mmCIF file of C-alpha atoms in Angstrom:
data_model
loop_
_atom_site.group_PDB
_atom_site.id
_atom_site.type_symbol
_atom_site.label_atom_id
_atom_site.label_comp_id
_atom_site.label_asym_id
_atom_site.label_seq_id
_atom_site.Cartn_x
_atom_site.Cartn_y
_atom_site.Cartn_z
ATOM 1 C CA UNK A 153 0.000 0.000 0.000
ATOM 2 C CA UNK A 154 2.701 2.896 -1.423
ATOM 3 C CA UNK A 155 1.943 6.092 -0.015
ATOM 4 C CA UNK A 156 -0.911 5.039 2.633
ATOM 5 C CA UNK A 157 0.186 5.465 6.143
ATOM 6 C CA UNK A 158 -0.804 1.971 8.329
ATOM 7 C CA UNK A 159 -3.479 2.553 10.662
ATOM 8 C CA UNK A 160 -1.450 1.485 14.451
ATOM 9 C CA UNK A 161 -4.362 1.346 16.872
ATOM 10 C CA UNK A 162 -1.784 1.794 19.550
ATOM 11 C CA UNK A 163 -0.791 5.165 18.618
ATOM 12 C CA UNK A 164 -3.877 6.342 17.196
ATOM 13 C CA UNK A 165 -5.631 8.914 19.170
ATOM 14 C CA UNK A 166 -9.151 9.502 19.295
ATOM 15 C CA UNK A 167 -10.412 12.785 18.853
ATOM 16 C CA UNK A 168 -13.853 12.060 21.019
ATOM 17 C CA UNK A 169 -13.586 11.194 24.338
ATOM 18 C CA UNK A 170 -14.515 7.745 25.249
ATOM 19 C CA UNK A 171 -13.666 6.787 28.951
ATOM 20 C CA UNK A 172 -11.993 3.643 30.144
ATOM 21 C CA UNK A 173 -12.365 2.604 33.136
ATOM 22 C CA UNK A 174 -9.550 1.263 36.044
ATOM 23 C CA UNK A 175 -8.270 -2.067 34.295
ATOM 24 C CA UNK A 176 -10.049 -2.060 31.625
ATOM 25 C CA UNK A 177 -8.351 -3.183 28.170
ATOM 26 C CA UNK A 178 -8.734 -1.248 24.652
ATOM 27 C CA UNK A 179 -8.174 -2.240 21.752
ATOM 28 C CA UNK A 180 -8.537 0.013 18.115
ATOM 29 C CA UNK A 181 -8.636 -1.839 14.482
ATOM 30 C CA UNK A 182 -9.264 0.385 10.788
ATOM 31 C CA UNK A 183 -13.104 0.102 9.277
ATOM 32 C CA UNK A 184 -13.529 -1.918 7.239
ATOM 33 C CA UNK A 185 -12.707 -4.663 9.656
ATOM 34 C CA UNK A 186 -10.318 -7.352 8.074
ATOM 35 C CA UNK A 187 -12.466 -10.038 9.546
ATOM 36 C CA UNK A 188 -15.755 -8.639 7.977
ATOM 37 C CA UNK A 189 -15.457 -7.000 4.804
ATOM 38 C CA UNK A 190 -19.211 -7.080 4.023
ATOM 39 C CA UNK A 191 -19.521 -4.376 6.377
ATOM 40 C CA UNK A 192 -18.433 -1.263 4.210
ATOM 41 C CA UNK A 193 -18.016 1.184 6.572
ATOM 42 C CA UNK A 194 -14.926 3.630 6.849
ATOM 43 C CA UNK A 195 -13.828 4.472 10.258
ATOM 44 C CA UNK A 196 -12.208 3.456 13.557
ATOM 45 C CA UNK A 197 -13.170 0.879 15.645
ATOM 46 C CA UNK A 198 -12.739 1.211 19.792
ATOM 47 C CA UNK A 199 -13.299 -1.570 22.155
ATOM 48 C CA UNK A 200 -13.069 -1.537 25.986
ATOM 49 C CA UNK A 201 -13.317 -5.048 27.274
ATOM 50 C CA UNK A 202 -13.822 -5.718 31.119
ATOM 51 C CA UNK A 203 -11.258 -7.107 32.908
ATOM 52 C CA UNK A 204 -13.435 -10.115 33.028
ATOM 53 C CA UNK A 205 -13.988 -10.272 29.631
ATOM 54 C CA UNK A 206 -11.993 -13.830 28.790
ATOM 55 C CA UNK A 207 -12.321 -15.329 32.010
ATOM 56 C CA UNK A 208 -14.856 -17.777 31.771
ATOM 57 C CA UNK A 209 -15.623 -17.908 35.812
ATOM 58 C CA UNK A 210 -16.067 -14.352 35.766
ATOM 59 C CA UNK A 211 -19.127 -12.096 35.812
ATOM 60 C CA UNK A 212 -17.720 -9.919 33.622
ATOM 61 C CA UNK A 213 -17.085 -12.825 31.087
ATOM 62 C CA UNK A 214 -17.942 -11.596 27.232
ATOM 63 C CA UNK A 215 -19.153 -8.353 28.449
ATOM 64 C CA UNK A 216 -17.453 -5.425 26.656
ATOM 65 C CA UNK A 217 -18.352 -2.542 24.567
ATOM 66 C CA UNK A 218 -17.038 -1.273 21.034
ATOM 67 C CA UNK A 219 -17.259 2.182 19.273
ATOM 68 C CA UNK A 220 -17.337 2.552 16.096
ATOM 69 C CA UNK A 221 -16.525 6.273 14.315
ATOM 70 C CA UNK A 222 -17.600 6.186 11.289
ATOM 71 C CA UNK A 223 -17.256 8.545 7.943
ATOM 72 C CA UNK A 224 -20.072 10.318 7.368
ATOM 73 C CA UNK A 225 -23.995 10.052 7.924
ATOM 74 C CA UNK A 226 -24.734 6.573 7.809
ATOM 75 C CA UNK A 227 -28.438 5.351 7.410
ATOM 76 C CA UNK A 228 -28.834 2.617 10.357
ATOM 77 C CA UNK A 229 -31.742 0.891 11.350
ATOM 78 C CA UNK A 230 -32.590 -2.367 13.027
ATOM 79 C CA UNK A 231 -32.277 -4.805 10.275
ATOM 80 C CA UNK A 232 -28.615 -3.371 9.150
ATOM 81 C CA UNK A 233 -27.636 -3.588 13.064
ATOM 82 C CA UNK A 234 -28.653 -7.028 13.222
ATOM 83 C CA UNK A 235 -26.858 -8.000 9.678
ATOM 84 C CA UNK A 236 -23.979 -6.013 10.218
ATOM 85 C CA UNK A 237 -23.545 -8.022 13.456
ATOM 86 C CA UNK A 238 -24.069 -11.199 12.059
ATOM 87 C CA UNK A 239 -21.248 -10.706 9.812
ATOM 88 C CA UNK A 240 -19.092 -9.278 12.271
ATOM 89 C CA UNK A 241 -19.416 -12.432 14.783
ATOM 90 C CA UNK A 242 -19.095 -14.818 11.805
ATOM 91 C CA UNK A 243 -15.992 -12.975 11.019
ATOM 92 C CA UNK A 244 -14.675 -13.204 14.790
ATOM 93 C CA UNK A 245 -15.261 -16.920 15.211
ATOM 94 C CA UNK A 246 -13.368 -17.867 12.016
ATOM 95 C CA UNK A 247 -10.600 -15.375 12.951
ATOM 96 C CA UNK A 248 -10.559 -17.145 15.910
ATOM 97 C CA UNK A 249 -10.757 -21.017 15.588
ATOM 98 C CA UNK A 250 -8.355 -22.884 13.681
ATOM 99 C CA UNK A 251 -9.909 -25.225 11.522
ATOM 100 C CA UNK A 252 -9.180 -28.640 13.687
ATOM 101 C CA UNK A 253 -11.340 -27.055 16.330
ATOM 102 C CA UNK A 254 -14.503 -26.045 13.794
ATOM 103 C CA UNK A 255 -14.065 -30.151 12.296
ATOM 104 C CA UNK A 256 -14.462 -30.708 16.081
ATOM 105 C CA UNK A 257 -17.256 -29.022 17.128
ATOM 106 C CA UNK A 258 -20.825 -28.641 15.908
ATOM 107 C CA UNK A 259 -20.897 -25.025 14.938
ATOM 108 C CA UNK A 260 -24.179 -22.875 15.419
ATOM 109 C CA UNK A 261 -24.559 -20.232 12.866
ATOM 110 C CA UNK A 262 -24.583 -16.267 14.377
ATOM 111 C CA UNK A 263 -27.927 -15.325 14.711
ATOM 112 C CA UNK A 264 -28.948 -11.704 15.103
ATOM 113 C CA UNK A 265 -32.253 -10.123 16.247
ATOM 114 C CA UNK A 266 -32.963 -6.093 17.221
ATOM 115 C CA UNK A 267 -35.759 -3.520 17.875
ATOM 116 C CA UNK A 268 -35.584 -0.554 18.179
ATOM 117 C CA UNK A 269 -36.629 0.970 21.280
ATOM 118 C CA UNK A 270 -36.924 4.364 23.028
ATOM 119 C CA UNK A 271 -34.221 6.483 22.753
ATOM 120 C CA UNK A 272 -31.671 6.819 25.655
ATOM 121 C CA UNK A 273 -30.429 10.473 26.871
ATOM 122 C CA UNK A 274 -28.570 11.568 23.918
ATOM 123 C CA UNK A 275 -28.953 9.309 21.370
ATOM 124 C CA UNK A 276 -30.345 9.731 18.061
ATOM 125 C CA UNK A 277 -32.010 6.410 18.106
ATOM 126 C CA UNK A 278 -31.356 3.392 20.345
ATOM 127 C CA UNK A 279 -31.799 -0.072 19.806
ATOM 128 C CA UNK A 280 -31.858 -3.337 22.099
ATOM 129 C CA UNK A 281 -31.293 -7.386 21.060
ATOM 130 C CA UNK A 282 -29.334 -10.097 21.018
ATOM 131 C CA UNK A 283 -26.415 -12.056 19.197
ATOM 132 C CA UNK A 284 -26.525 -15.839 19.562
ATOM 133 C CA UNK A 285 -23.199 -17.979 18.505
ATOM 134 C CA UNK A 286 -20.454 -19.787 18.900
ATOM 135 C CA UNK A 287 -18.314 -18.609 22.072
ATOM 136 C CA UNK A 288 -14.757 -19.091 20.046
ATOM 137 C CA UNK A 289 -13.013 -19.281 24.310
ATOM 138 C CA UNK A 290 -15.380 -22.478 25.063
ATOM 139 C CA UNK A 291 -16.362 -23.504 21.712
ATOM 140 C CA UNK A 292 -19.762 -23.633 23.357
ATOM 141 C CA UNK A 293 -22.867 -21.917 22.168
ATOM 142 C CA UNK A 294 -23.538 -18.448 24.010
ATOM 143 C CA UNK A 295 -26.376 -15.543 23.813
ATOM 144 C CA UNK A 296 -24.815 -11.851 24.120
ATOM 145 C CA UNK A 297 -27.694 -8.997 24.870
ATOM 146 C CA UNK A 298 -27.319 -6.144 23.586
ATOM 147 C CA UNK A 299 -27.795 -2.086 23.479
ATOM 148 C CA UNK A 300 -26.861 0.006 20.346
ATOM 149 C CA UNK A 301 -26.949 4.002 20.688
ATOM 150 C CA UNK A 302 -26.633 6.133 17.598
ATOM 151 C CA UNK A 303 -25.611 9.380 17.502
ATOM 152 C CA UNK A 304 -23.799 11.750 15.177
ATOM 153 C CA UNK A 305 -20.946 14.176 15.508
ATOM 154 C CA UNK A 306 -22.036 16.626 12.884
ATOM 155 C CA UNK A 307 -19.229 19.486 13.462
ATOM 156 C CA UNK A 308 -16.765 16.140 12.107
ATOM 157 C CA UNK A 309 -19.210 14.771 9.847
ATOM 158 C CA UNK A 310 -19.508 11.503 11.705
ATOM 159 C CA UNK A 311 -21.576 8.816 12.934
ATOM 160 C CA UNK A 312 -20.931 7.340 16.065
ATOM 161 C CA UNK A 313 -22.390 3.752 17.185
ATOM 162 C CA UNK A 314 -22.090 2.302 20.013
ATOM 163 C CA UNK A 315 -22.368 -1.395 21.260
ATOM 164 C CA UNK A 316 -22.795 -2.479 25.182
ATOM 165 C CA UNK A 317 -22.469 -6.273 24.835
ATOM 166 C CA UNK A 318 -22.964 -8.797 27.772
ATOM 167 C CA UNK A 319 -24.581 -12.318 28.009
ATOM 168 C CA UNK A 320 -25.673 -11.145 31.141
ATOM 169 C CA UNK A 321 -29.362 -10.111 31.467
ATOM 170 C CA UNK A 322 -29.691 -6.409 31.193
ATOM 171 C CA UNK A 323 -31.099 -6.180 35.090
ATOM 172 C CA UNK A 324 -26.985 -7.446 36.019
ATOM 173 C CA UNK A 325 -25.058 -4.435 37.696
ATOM 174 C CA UNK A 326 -22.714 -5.101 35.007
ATOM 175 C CA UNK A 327 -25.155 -2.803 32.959
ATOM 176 C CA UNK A 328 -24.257 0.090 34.635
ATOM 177 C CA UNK A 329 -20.514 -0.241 34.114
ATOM 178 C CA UNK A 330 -21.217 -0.612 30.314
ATOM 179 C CA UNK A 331 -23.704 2.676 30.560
ATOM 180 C CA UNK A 332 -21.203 4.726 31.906
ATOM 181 C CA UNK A 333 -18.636 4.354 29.150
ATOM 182 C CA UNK A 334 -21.729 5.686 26.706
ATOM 183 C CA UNK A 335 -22.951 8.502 29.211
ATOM 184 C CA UNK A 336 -19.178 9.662 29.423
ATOM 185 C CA UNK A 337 -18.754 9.713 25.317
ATOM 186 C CA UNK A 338 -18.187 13.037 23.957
ATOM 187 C CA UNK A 339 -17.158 14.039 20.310
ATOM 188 C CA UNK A 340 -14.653 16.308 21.347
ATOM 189 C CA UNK A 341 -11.449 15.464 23.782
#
């Protein structure tokens, strides 16, 4: 790729302000995603995973949340959250499992159903639903809930989305760590 700088998530620096908490781990990739090119997005994706997030034992096991910043204003609605997801997870579970361990285990397709539903403080709309598959750590089926917010930073001419993910039900405390990562977002530093 002559003449294109290579996007280092390490050194990249937002220019919104999305909080981490104590302990928790971030991690940034380029949109498109390598792992799901069907989603044709350009931007920057931002995770913040719990520290429990790989620990199976843990309550904070699979619960994380991602950003993504995204060029432009693009059209979302429930249908493109739940197929843009669908991809994604596919993508993630093949990245993720060599191909000794998918011969070995009877593999569930992703599975991906939202609604929208009424809009949290800030958000342009808000959405709520779940993403069953294949837990790649266990290589055991597993059902991640789910809240999408969408909002838009127009001064930068982006859209922002962002995913609270936990297989915990949404009455778990854990909830209220994922809400104040959103409720601290702003699109300037």
């Amino acid at each position: 790729m002559y003449g294109q700088e290579v996007f280092d998530g390490h050194k990249w620096e937002a220019p919104y302000h999305l909080p981490t908490p104590k302990d928790w781990g971030i991690e940034r990739f380029q949109i498109p995603i390598s792992f799901a090119p069907q989603i044709l997005y350009t931007g920057v994706e931002d995770i913040r995973f719990t520290p429990g997030w790989a620990k199976v034992k843990s309550e904070e096991y699979w619960t994380y949340a991602f950003l993504w910043y995204l060029d432009g204003n693009v059209k979302m609605d429930e249908e493109i959250i739940a197929e843009n997801l669908k991809n994604y997870y596919t993508g993630l579970f093949n990245i993720n499992t060599d191909s000794a361990k998918k011969a070995a285990t009877k593999l569930i397709p992703v599975t991906t159903i939202f609604k929208k539903v009424k809009k949290g403080n800030g958000d342009l709309e808000t959405y709520t639903g779940t993403i069953e598959m294949m837990d790649y750590l266990q290589l055991k089926p597993i059902t991640l809930n789910c809240i999408v917010h969408l909002t838009r930073c127009t001064e930068e001419n982006k859209t922002i989305i962002f995913y609270e993910l936990s297989p915990q039900p949404f009455t778990h405390t854990i909830w209220e760590k994922l809400k104040l990562l959103w409720s601290g977002f702003t699109c300037k530093k």
